[in-house]
mmCIF file of C-alpha atoms in Angstrom:
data_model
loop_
_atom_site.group_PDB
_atom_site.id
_atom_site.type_symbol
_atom_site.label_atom_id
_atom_site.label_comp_id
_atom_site.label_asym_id
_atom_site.label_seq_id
_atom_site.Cartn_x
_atom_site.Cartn_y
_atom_site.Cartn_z
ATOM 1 C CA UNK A 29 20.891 15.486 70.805
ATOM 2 C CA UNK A 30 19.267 14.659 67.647
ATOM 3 C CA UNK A 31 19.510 11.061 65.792
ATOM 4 C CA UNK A 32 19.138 10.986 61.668
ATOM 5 C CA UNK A 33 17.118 7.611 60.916
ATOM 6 C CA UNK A 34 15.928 6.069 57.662
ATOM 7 C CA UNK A 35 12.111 5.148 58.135
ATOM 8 C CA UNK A 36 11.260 4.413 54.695
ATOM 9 C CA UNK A 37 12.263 5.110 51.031
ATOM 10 C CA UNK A 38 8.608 6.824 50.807
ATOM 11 C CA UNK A 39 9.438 9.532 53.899
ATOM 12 C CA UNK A 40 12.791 11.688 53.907
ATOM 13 C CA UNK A 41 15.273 10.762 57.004
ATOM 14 C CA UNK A 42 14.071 12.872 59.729
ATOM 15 C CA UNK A 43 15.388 13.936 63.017
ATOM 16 C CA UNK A 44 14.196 12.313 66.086
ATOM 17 C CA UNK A 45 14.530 14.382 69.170
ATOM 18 C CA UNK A 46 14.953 13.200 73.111
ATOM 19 C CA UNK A 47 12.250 12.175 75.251
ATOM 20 C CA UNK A 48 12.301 15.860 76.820
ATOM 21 C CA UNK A 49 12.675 18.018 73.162
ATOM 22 C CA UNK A 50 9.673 16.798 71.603
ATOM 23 C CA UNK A 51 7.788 18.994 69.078
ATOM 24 C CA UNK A 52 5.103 21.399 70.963
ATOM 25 C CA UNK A 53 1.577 19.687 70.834
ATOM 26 C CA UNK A 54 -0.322 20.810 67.826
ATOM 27 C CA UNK A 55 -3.528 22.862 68.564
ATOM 28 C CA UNK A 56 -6.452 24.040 66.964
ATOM 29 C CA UNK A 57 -8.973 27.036 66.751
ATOM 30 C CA UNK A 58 -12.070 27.034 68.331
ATOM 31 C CA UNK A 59 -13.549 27.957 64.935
ATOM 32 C CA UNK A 60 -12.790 25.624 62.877
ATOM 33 C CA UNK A 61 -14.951 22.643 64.490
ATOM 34 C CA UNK A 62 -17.964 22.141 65.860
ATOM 35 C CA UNK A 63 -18.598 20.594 68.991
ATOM 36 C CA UNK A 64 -21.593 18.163 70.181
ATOM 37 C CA UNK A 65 -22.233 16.145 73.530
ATOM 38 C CA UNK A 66 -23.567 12.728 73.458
ATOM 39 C CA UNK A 67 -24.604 10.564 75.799
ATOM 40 C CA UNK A 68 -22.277 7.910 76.105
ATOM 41 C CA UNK A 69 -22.937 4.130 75.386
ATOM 42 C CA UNK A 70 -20.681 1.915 76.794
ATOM 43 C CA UNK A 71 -17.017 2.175 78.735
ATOM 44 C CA UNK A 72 -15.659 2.644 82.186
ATOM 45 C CA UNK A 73 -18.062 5.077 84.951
ATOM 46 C CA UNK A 74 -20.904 2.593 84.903
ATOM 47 C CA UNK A 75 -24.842 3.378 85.121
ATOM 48 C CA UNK A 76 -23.672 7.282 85.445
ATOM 49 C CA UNK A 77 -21.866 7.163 81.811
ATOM 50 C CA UNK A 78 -25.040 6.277 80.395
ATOM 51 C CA UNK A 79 -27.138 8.836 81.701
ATOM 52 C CA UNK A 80 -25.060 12.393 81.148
ATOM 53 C CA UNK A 81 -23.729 13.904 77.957
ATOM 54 C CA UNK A 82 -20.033 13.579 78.671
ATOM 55 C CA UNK A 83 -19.004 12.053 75.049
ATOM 56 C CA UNK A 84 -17.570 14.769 73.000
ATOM 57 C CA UNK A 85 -17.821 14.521 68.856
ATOM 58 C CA UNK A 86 -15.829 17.470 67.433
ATOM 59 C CA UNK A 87 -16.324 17.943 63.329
ATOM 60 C CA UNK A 88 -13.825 19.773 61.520
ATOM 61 C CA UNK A 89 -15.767 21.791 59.301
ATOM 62 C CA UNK A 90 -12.923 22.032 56.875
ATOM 63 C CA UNK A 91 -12.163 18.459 56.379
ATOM 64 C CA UNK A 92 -14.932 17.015 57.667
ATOM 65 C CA UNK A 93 -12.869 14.855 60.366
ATOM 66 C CA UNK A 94 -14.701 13.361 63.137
ATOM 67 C CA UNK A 95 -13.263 12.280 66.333
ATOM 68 C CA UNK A 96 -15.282 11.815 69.012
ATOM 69 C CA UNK A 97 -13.984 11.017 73.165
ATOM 70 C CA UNK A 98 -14.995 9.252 76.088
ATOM 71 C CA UNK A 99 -12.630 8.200 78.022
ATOM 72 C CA UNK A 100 -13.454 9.668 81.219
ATOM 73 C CA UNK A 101 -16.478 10.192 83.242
ATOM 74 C CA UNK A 102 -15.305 14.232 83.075
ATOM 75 C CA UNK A 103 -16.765 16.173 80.293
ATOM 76 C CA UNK A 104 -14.117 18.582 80.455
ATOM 77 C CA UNK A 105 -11.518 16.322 80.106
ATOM 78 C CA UNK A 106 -13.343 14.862 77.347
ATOM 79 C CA UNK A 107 -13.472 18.090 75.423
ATOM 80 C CA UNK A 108 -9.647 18.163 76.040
ATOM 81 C CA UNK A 109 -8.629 14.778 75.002
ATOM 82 C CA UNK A 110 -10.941 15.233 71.872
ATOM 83 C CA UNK A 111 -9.166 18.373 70.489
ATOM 84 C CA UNK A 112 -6.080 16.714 71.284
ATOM 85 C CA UNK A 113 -6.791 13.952 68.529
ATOM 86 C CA UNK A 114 -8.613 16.107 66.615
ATOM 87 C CA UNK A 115 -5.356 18.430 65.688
ATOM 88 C CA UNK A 116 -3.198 15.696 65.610
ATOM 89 C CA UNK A 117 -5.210 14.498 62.876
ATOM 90 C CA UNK A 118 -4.901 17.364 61.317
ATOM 91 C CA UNK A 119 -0.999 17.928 61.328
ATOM 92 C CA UNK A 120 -1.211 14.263 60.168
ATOM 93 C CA UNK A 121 -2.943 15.722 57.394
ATOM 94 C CA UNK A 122 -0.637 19.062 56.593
ATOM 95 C CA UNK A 123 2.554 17.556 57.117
ATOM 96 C CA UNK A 124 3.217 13.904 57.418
ATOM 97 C CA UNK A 125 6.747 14.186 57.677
ATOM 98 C CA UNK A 126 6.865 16.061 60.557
ATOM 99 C CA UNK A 127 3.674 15.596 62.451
ATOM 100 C CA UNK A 128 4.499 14.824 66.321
ATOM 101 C CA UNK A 129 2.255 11.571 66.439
ATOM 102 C CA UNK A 130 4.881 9.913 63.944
ATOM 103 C CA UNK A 131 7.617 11.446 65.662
ATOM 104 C CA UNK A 132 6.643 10.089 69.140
ATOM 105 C CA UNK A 133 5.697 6.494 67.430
ATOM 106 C CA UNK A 134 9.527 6.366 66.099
ATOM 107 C CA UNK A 135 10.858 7.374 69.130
ATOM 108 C CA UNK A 136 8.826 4.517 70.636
ATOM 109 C CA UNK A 137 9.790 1.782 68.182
ATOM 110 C CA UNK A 138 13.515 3.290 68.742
ATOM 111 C CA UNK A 139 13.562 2.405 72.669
ATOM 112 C CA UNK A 140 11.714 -0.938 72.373
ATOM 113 C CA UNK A 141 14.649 -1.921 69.154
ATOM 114 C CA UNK A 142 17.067 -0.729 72.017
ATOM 115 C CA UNK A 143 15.696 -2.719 74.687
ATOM 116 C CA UNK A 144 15.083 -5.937 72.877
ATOM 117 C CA UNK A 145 19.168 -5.297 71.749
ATOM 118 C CA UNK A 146 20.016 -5.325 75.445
ATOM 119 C CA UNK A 147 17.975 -7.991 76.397
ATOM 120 C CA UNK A 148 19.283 -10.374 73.582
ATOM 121 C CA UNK A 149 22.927 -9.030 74.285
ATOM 122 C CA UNK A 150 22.374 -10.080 77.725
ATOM 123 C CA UNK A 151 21.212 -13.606 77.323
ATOM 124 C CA UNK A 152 23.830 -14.364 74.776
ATOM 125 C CA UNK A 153 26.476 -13.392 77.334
ATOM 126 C CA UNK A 154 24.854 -15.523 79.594
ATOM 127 C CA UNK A 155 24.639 -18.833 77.301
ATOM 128 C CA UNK A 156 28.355 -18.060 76.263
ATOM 129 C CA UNK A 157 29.548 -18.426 80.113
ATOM 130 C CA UNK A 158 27.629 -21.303 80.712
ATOM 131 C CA UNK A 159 28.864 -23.100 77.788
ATOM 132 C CA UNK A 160 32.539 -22.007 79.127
ATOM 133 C CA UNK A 161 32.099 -23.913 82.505
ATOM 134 C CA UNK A 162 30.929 -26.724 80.603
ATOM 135 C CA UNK A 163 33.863 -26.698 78.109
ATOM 136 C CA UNK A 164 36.172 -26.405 81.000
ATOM 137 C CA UNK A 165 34.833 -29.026 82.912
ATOM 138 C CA UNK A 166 34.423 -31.594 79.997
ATOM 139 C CA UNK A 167 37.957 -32.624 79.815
ATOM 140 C CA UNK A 168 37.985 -33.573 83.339
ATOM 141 C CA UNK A 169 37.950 -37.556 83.919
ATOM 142 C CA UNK A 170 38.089 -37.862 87.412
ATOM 143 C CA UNK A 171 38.456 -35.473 90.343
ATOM 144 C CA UNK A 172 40.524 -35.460 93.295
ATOM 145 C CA UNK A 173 39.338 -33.377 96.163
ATOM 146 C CA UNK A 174 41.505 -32.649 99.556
ATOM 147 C CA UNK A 175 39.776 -32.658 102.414
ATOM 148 C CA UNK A 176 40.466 -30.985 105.785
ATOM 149 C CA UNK A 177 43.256 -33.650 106.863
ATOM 150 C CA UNK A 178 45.093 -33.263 103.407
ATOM 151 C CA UNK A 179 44.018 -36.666 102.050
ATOM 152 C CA UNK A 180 42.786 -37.106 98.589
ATOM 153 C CA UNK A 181 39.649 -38.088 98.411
ATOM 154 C CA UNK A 182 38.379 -39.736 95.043
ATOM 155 C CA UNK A 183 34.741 -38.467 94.009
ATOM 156 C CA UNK A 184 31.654 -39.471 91.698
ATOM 157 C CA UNK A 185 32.924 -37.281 88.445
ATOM 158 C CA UNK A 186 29.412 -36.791 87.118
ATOM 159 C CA UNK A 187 28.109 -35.521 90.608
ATOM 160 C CA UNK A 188 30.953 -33.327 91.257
ATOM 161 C CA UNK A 189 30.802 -31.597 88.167
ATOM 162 C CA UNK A 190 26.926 -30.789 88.602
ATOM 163 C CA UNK A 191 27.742 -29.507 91.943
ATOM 164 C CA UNK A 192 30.710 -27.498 90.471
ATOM 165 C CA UNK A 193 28.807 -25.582 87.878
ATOM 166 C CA UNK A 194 26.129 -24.881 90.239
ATOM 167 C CA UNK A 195 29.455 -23.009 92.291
ATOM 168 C CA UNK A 196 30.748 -21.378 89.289
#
């Protein structure tokens, strides 16, 4: 199912797809960058990230775009993660409108709008029944209970209806 959705009067209404029909991720050639390995500064992996090359800086020769990645200890998954951003860039680039890092950021903003919706939906329901228990028991003066041998008993008004709306 696909949703229309005004993001701004700069960018055409586009379609935002489900959570599972997301665009395919973008990739790139292995020709049109060049790759280097650094050895990493600072981050998570300790004395060992400072001693091996696992930061990878890709440069787009075309655009000169430079992205470099070290999130992991892994080199490998280093190079991966890098050309990840590195095309995404570049379909940033090439089509704004349509570029999959937008389209995931407006799916994102859609489910957190949705969610705070709920959320305020449900705490107005819940201030609307207490303030009905309290309406209901306002008008009452006094408060006549029977007990177990069909007597009225006469109660503290004020106490009784604190103990009532903790019932209700």
């Amino acid at each position: 199912m696909l949703r229309l959705i005004r993001l701004s009067s700069s960018l055409p209404r586009v379609k935002i797809p489900k959570a599972n029909k997301m665009p395919a991720r973008p990739t790139i050639a292995e020709d049109e960058f060049k790759e280097k390995f650094i050895k990493g500064g600072s981050g998570k992996g300790g004395q060992k990230i400072n001693k091996t090359n696992s930061k990878v800086q890709l440069t787009h020769i075309a655009t000169g775009i430079v992205v470099t990645s070290q999130a992991t200890r892994s080199r490998e998954q280093n190079r991966k993660i890098a050309r990840e951003i590195l095309a995404s860039k570049l379909q940033d680039l090439e089509d704004p409108a349509n570029s999959r890092r937008r389209i995931v950021m407006e799916r994102q903003k859609m489910v957190k709008a949705r969610k705070n919706k709920k959320t305020k939906a449900k705490y107005e329901t819940l201030e609307k029944n207490k303030q009905e228990k309290e309406d209901l028991l306002e008008g009452i003066d006094e408060m006549v209970f029977i007990d177990e041998n069909s007597e009225p008993v006469q109660v503290d008004t004020k106490q009784s209806k604190q103990k009532l709306l903790k019932q209700l």
